[in-house]
PDB file of C-alpha atoms in Angstrom:
ATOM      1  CA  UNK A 203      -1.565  -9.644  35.315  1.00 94.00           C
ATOM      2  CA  UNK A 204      -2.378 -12.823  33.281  1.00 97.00           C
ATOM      3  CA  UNK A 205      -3.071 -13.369  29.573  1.00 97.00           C
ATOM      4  CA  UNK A 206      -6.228 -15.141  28.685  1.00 98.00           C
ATOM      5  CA  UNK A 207      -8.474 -15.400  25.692  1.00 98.00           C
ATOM      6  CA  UNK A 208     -11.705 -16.200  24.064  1.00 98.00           C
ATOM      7  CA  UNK A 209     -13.649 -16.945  21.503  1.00 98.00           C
ATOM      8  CA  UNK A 210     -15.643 -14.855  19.593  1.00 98.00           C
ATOM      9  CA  UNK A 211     -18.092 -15.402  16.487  1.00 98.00           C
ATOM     10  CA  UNK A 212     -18.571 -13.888  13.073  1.00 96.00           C
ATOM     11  CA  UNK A 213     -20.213 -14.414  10.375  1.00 94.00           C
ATOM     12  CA  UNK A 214     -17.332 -16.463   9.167  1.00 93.00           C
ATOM     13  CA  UNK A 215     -16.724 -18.737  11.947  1.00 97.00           C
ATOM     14  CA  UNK A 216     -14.976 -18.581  15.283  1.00 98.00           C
ATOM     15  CA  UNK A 217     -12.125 -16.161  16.395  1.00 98.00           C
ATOM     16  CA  UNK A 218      -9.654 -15.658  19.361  1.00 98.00           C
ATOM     17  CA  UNK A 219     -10.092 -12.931  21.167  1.00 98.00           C
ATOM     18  CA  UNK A 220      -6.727 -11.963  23.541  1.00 98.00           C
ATOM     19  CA  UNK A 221      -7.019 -10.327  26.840  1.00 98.00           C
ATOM     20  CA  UNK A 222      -5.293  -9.199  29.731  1.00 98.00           C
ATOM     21  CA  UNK A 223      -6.619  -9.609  33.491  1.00 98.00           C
ATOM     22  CA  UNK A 224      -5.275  -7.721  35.952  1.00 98.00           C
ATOM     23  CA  UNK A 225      -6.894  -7.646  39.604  1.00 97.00           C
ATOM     24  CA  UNK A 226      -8.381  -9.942  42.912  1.00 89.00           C
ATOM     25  CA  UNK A 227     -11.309 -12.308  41.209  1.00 88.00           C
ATOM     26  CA  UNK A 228     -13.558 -11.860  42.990  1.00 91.00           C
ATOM     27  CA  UNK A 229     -13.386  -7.800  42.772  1.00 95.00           C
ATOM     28  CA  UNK A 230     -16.076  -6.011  40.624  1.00 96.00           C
ATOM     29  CA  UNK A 231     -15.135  -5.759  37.196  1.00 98.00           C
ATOM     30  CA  UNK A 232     -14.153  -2.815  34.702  1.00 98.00           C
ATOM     31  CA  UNK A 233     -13.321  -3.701  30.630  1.00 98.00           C
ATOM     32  CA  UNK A 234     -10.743  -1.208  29.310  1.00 98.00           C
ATOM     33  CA  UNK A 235     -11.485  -0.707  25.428  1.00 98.00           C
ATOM     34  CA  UNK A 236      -8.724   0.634  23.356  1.00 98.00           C
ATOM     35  CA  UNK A 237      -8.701   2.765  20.004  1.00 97.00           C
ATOM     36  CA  UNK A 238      -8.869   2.097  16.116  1.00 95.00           C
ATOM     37  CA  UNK A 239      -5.396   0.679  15.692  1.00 95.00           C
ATOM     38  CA  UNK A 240      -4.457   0.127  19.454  1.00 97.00           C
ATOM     39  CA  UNK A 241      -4.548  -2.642  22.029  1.00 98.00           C
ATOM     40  CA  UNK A 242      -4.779  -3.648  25.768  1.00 98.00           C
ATOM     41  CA  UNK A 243      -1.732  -3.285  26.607  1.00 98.00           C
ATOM     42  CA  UNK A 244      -2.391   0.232  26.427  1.00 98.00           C
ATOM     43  CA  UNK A 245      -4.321   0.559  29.781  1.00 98.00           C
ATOM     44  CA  UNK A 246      -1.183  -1.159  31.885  1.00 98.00           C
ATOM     45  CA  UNK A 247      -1.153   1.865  34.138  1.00 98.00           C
ATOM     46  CA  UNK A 248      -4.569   2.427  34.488  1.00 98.00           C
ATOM     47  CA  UNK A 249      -4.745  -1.369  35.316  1.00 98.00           C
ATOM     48  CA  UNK A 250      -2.253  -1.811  37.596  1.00 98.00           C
ATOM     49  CA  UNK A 251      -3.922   1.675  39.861  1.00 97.00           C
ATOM     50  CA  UNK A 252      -7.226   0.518  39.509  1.00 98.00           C
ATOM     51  CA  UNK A 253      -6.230  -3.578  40.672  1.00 97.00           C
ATOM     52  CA  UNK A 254      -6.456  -3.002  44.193  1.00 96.00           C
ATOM     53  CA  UNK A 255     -10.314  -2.572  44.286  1.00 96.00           C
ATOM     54  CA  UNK A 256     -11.301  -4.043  40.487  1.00 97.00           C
ATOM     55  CA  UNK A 257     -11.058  -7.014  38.499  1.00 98.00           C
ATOM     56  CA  UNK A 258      -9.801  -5.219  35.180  1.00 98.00           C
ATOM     57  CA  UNK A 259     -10.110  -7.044  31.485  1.00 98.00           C
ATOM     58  CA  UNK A 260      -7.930  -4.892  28.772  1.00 98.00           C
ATOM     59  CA  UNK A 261      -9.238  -6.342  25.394  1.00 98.00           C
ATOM     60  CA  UNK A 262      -7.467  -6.755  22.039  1.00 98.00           C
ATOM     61  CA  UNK A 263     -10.293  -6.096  19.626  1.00 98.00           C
ATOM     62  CA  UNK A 264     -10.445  -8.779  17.167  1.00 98.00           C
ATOM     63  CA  UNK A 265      -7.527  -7.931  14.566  1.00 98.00           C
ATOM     64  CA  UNK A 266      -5.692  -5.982  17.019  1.00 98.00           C
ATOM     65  CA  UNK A 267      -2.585  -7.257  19.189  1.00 98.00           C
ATOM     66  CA  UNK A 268      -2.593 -10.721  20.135  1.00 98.00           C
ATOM     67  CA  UNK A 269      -6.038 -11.869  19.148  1.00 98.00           C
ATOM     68  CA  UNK A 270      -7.109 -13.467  15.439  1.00 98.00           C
ATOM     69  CA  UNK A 271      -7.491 -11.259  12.352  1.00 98.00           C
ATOM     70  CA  UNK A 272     -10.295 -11.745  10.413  1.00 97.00           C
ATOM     71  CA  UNK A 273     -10.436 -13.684   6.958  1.00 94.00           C
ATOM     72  CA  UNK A 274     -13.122 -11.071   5.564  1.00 95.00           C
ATOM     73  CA  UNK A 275     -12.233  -7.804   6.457  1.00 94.00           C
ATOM     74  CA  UNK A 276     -15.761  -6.593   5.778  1.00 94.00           C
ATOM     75  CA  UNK A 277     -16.865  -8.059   8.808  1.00 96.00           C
ATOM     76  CA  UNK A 278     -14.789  -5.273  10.897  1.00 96.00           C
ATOM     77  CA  UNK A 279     -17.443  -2.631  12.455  1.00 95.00           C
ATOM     78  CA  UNK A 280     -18.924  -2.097  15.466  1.00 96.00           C
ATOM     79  CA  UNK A 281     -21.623  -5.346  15.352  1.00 97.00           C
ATOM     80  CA  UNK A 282     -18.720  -7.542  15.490  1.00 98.00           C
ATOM     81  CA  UNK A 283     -16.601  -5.567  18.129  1.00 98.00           C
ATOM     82  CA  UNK A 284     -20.091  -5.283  20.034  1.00 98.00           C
ATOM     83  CA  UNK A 285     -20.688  -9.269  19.554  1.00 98.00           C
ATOM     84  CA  UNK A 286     -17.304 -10.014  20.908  1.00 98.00           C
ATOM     85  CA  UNK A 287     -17.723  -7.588  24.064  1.00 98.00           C
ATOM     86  CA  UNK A 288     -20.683  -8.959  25.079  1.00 98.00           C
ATOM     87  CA  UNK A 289     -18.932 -12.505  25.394  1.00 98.00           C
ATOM     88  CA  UNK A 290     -16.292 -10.948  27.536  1.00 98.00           C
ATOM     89  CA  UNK A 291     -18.994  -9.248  29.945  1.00 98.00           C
ATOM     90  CA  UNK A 292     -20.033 -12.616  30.105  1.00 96.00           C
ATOM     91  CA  UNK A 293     -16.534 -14.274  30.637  1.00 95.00           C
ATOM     92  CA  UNK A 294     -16.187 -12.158  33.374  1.00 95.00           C
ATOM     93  CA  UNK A 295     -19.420 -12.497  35.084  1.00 91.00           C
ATOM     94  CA  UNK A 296     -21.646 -10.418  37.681  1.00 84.00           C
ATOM     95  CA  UNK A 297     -24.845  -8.443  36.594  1.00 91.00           C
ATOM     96  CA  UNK A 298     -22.293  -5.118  36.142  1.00 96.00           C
ATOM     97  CA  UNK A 299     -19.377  -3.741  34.511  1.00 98.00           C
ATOM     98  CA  UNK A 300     -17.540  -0.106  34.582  1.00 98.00           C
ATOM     99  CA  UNK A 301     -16.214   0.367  31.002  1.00 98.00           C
ATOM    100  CA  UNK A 302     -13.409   2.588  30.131  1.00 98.00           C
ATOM    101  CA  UNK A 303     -13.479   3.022  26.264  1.00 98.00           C
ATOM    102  CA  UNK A 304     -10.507   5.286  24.180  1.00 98.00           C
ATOM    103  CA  UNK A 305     -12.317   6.739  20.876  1.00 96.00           C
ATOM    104  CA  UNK A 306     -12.836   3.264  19.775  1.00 97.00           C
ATOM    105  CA  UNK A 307     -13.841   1.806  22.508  1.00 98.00           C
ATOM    106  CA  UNK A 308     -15.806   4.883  23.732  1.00 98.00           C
ATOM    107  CA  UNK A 309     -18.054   3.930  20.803  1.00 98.00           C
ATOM    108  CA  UNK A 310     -18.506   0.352  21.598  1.00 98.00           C
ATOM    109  CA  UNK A 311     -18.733   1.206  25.333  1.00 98.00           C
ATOM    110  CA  UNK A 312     -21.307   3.703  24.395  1.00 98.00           C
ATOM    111  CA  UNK A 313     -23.440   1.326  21.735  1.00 98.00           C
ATOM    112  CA  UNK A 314     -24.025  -1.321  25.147  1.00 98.00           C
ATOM    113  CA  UNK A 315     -24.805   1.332  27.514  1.00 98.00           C
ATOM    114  CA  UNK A 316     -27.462   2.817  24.998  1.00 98.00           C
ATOM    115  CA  UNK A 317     -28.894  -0.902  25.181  1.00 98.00           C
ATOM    116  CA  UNK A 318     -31.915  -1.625  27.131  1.00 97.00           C
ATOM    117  CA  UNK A 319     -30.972  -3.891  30.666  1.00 97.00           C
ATOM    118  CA  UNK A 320     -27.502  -2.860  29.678  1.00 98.00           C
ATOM    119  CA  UNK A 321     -24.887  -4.216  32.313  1.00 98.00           C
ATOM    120  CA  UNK A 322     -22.650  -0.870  32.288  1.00 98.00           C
ATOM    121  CA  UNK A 323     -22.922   0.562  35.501  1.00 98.00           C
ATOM    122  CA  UNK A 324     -20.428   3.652  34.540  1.00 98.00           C
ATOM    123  CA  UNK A 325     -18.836   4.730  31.724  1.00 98.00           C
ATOM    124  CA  UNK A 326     -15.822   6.554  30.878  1.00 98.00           C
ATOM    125  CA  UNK A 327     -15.450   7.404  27.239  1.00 98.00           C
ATOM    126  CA  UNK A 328     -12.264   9.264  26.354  1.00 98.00           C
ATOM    127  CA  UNK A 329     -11.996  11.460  23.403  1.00 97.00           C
ATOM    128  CA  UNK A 330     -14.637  10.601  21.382  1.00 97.00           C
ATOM    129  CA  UNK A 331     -18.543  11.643  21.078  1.00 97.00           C
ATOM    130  CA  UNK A 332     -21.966  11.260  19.333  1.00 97.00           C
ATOM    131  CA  UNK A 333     -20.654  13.799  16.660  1.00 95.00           C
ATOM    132  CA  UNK A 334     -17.413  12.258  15.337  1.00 90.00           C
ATOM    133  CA  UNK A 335     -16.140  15.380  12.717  1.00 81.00           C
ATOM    134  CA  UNK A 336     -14.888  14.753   9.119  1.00 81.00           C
ATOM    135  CA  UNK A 337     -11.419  16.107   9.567  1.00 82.00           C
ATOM    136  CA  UNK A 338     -11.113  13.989  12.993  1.00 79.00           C
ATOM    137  CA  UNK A 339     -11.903  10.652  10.664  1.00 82.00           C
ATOM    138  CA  UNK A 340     -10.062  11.527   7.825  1.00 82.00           C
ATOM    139  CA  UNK A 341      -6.723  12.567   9.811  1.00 81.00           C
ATOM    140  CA  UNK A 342      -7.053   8.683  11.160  1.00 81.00           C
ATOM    141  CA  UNK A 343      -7.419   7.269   7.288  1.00 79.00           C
ATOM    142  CA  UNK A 344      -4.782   8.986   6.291  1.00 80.00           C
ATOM    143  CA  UNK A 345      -2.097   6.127   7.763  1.00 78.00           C
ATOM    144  CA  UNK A 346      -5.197   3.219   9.166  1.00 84.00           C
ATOM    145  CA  UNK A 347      -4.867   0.294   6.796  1.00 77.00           C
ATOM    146  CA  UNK A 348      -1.029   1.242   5.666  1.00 83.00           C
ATOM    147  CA  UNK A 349       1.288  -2.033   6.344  1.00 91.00           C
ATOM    148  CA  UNK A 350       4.532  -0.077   7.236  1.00 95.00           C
ATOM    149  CA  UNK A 351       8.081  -2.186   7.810  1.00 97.00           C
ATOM    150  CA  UNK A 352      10.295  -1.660  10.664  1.00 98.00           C
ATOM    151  CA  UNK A 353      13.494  -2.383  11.556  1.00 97.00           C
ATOM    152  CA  UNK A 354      13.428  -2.297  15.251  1.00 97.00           C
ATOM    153  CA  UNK A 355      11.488  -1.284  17.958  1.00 98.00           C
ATOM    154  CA  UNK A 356      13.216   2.184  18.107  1.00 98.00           C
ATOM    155  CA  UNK A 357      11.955   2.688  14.516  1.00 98.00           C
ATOM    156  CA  UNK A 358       8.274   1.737  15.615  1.00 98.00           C
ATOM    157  CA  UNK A 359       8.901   4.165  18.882  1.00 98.00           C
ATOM    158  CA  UNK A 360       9.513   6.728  15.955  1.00 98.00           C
ATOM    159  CA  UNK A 361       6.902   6.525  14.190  1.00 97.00           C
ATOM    160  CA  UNK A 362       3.756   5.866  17.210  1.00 97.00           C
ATOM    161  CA  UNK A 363       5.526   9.402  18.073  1.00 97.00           C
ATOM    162  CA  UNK A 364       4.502  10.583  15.216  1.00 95.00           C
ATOM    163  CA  UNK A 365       1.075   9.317  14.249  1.00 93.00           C
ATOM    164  CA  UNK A 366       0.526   9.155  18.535  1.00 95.00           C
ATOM    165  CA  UNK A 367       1.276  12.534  18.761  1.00 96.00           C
ATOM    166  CA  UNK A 368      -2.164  13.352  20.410  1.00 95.00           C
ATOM    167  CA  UNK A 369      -1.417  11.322  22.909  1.00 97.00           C
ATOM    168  CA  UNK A 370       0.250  14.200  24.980  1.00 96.00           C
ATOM    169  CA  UNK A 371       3.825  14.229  26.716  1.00 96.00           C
ATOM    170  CA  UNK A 372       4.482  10.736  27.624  1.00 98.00           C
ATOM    171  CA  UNK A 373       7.709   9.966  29.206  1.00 98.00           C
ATOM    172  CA  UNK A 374      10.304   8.001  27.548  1.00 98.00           C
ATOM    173  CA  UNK A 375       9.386   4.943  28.753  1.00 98.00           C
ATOM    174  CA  UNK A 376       5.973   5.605  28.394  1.00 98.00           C
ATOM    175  CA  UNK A 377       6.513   5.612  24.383  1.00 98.00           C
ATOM    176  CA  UNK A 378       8.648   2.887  24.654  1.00 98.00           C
ATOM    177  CA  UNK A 379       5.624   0.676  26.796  1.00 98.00           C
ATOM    178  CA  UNK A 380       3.550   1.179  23.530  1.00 98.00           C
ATOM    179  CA  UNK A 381       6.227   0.445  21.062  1.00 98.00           C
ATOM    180  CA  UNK A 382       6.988  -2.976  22.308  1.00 98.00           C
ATOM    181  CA  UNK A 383       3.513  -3.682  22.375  1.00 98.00           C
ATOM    182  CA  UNK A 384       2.978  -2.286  19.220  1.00 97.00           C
ATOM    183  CA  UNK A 385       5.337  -4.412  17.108  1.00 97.00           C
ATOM    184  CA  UNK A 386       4.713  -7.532  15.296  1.00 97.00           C
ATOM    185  CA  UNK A 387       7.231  -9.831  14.074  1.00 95.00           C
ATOM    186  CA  UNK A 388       6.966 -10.801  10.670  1.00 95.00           C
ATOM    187  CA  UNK A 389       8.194 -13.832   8.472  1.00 94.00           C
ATOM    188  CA  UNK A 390      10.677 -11.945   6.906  1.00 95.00           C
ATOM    189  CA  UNK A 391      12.258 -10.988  10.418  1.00 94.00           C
ATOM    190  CA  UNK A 392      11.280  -7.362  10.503  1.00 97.00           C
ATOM    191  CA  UNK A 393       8.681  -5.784  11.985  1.00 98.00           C
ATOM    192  CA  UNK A 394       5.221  -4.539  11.452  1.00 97.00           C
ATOM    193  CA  UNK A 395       2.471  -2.882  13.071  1.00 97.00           C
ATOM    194  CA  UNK A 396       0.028  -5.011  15.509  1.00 97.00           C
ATOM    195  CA  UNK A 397      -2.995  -4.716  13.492  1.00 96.00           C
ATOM    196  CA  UNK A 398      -4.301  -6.716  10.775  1.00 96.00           C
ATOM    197  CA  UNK A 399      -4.090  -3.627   7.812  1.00 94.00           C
ATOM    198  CA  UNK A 400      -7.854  -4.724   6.995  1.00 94.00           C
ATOM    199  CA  UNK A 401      -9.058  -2.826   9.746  1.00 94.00           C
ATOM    200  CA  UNK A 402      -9.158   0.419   7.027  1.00 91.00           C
ATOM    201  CA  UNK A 403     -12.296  -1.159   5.119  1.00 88.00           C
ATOM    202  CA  UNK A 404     -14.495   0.956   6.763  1.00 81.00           C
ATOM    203  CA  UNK A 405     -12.616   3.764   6.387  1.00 78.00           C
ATOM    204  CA  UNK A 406     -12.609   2.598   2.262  1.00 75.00           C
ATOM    205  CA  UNK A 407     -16.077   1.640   1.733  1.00 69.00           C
ATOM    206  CA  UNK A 408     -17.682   4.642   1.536  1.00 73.00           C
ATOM    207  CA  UNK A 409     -17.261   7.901   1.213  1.00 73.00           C
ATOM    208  CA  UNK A 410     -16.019   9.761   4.352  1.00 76.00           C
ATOM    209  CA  UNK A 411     -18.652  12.264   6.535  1.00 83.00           C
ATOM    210  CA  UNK A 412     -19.565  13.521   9.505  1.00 86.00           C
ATOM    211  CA  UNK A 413     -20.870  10.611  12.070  1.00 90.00           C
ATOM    212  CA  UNK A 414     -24.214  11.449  13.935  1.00 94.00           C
ATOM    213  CA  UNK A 415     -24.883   8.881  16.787  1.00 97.00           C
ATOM    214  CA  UNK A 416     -26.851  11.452  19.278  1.00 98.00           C
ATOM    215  CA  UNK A 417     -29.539   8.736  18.763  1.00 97.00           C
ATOM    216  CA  UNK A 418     -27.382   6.548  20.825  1.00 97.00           C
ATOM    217  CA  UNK A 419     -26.287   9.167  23.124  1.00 98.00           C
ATOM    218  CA  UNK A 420     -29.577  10.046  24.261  1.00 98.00           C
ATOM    219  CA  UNK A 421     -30.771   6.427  25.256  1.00 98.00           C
ATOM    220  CA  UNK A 422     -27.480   6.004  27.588  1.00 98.00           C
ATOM    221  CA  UNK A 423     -28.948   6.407  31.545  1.00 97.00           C
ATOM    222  CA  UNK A 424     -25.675   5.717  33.315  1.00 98.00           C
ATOM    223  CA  UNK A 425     -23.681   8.124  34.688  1.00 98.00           C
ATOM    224  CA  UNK A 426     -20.570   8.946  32.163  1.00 98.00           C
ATOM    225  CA  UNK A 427     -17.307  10.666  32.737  1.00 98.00           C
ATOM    226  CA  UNK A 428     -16.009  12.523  29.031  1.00 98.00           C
ATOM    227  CA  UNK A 429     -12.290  12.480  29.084  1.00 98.00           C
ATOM    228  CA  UNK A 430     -11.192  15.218  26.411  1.00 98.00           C
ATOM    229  CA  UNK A 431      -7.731  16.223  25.004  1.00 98.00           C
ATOM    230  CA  UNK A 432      -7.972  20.170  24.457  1.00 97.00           C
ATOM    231  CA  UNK A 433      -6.463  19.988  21.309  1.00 96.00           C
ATOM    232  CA  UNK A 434      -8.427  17.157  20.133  1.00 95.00           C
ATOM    233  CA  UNK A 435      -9.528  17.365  16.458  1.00 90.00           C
ATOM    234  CA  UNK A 436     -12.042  14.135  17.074  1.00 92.00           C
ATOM    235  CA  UNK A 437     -14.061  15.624  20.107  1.00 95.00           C
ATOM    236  CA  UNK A 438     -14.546  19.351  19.688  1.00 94.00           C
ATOM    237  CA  UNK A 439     -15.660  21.677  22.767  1.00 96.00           C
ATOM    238  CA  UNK A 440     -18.782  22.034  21.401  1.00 96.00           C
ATOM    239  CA  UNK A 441     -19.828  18.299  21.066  1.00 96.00           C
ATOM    240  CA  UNK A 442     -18.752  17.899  24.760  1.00 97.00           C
ATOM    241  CA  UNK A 443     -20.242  20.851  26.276  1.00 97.00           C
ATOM    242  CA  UNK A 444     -23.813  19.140  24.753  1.00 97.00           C
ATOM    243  CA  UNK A 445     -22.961  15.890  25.589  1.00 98.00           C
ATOM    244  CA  UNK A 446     -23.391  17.635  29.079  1.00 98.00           C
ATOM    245  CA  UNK A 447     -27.277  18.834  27.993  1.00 97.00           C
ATOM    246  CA  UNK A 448     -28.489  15.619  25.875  1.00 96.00           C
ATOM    247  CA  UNK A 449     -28.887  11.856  27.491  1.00 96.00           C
ATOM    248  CA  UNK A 450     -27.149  11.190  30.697  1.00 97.00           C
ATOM    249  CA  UNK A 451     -25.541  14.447  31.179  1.00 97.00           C
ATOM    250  CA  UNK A 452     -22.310  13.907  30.934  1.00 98.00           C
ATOM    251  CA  UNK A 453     -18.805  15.270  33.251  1.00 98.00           C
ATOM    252  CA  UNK A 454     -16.425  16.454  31.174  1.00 98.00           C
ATOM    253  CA  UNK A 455     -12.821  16.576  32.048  1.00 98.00           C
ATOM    254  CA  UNK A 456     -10.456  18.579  29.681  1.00 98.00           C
ATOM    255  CA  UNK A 457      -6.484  17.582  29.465  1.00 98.00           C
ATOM    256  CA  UNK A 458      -4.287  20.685  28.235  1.00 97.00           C
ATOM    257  CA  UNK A 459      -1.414  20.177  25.448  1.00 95.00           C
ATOM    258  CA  UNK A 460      -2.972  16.657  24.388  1.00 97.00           C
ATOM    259  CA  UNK A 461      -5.225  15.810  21.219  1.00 96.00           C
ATOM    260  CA  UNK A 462      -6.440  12.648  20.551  1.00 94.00           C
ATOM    261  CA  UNK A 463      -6.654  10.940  22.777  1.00 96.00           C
ATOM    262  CA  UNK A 464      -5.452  11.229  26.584  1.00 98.00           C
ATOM    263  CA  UNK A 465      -3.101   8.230  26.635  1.00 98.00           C
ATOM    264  CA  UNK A 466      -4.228   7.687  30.653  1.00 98.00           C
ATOM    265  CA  UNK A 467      -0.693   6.786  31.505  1.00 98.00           C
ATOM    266  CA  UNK A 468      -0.170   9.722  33.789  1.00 97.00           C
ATOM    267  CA  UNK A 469      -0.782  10.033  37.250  1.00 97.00           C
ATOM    268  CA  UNK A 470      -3.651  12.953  36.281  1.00 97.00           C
ATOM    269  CA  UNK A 471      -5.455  11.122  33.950  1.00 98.00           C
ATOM    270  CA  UNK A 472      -5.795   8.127  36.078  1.00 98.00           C
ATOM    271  CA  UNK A 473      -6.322   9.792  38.879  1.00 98.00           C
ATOM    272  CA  UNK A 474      -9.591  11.480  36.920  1.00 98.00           C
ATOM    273  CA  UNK A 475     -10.446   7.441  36.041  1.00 98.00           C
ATOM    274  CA  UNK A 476     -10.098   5.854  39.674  1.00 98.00           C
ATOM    275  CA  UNK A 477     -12.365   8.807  41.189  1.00 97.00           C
ATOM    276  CA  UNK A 478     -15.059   8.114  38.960  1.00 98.00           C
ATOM    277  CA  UNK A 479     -15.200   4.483  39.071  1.00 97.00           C
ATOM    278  CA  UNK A 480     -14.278   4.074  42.784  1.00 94.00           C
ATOM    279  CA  UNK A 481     -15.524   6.971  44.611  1.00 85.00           C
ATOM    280  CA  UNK A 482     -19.333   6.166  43.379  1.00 66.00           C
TER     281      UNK A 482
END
């Protein structure tokens, strides 16, 4: 694994845009894209399985882990996370990409497949769909944007346990992995959360609904893989048993006692992952 970075451009300037590359380079490359308040470092395990055979690039969407926050947070939404992807895909060359996206990322991954000439080869979007519910969205406002204070990683462990719960049964060390990489350290010597707070103006600026993006959906033409948690409140049954009907036809795999979203730290889940992207 190495850390690198790049730089990506708004409306406001330039930014910095961490990464972490894991793989031979010269193998064919896959982007891991994390979730709303996530990062990178997320996808360690799916990275490290997947490094034998791929050249893998875990992202930290801008305002998120190690790369720049933005000055305006109006300029956080999917045009800018798109933007910034697009310069990676280049970064990391080749006329093709796998993408693995979690909710977040599913989105993005989904808004460049749905492009024409996109470069996605496959696509594995994992717990998210074109129908994104109400309840889902709201459950996620409820504690995006808040600026909590920790005293230590254990308390930060505590509470991703809590607001992570989705996640499934992660081991010990598991929740632990994500705490580290979780934590910020701030000027006062405490710790916070590694996200820049102003991630939550889209969640502010209007009121919240139901999001319809089977207009996407249906211009995707790669195959896709639908990673589901069976208790997930984000992806129902019924918006992946269509995603099998509409646009590329979608295969959906279904995780029991997990919500939102399949962490993809156990051997399962990756195992689900590596098939798809390998075996093609």
């Amino acid at each position: 694994m190495s850390e690198r970075s790049f730089l990506g451009l708004s409306a406001a300037g330039f930014h910095r845009v961490a990464y972490t590359q894991w793989g031979r380079d010269d193998a064919p490359a896959v982007l891991c894209v994390h979730g709303l308040t996530r990062n990178g470092r997320d996808f360690d395990p799916l990275a490290l399985a997947l490094a034998d055979r791929r050249r893998i690039a875990c992202p930290d969407v801008v305002g998120r882990g190690k790369s720049a926050w933005l000055a305006n947070p109006a300029l956080y939404g999917y045009p800018q996370y798109c933007a910034d992807m697009a310069a990676l895909i280049a970064r990391m060359g080749g006329d093709q990409v796998d993408w693995v996206g979690t909710s977040m990322g599913g989105l993005i991954g989904m808004t460049l497949a749905a492009q024409p000439n996109s470069p996605i080869r496959r696509l594995v979007i994992n717990d998210v769909g074109p129908l994104i519910s109400k309840v889902g969205l709201q459950r996620i406002a409820d504690y995006v944007g808040k600026d909590p204070v920790f005293e230590d990683v254990a308390a930060v462990e505590a509470y991703l346990r809590f607001t992570l719960m989705g996640f499934g049964r992660l081991t010990d060390g598991q929740w632990r992995h994500l705490a580290e990489h979780s934590a910020r350290q701030r000027p006062d010597g405490l710790l916070g959360l590694a996200y820049d707070p102003g991630i939550a103006h889209a969640f502010t600026a209007q009121p919240m609904q139901d999001v319809d993006l089977w207009a996407l959906w249906d211009r995707v033409a790669c195959p896709v893989l639908v990673l589901r948690g069976a208790d997930s409140d984000l992806l129902t049954a019924e918006t992946a048993e269509e995603m099998t009907r509409r646009g590329p036809g979608a295969r959906i795999v279904e995780f029991p006692h997990t919500g939102h979203a399949p962490a993809l730290m156990s051997e399962e889940q990756i195992a689900v992952v590596r098939s798809f992207l390998l075996d093609a």
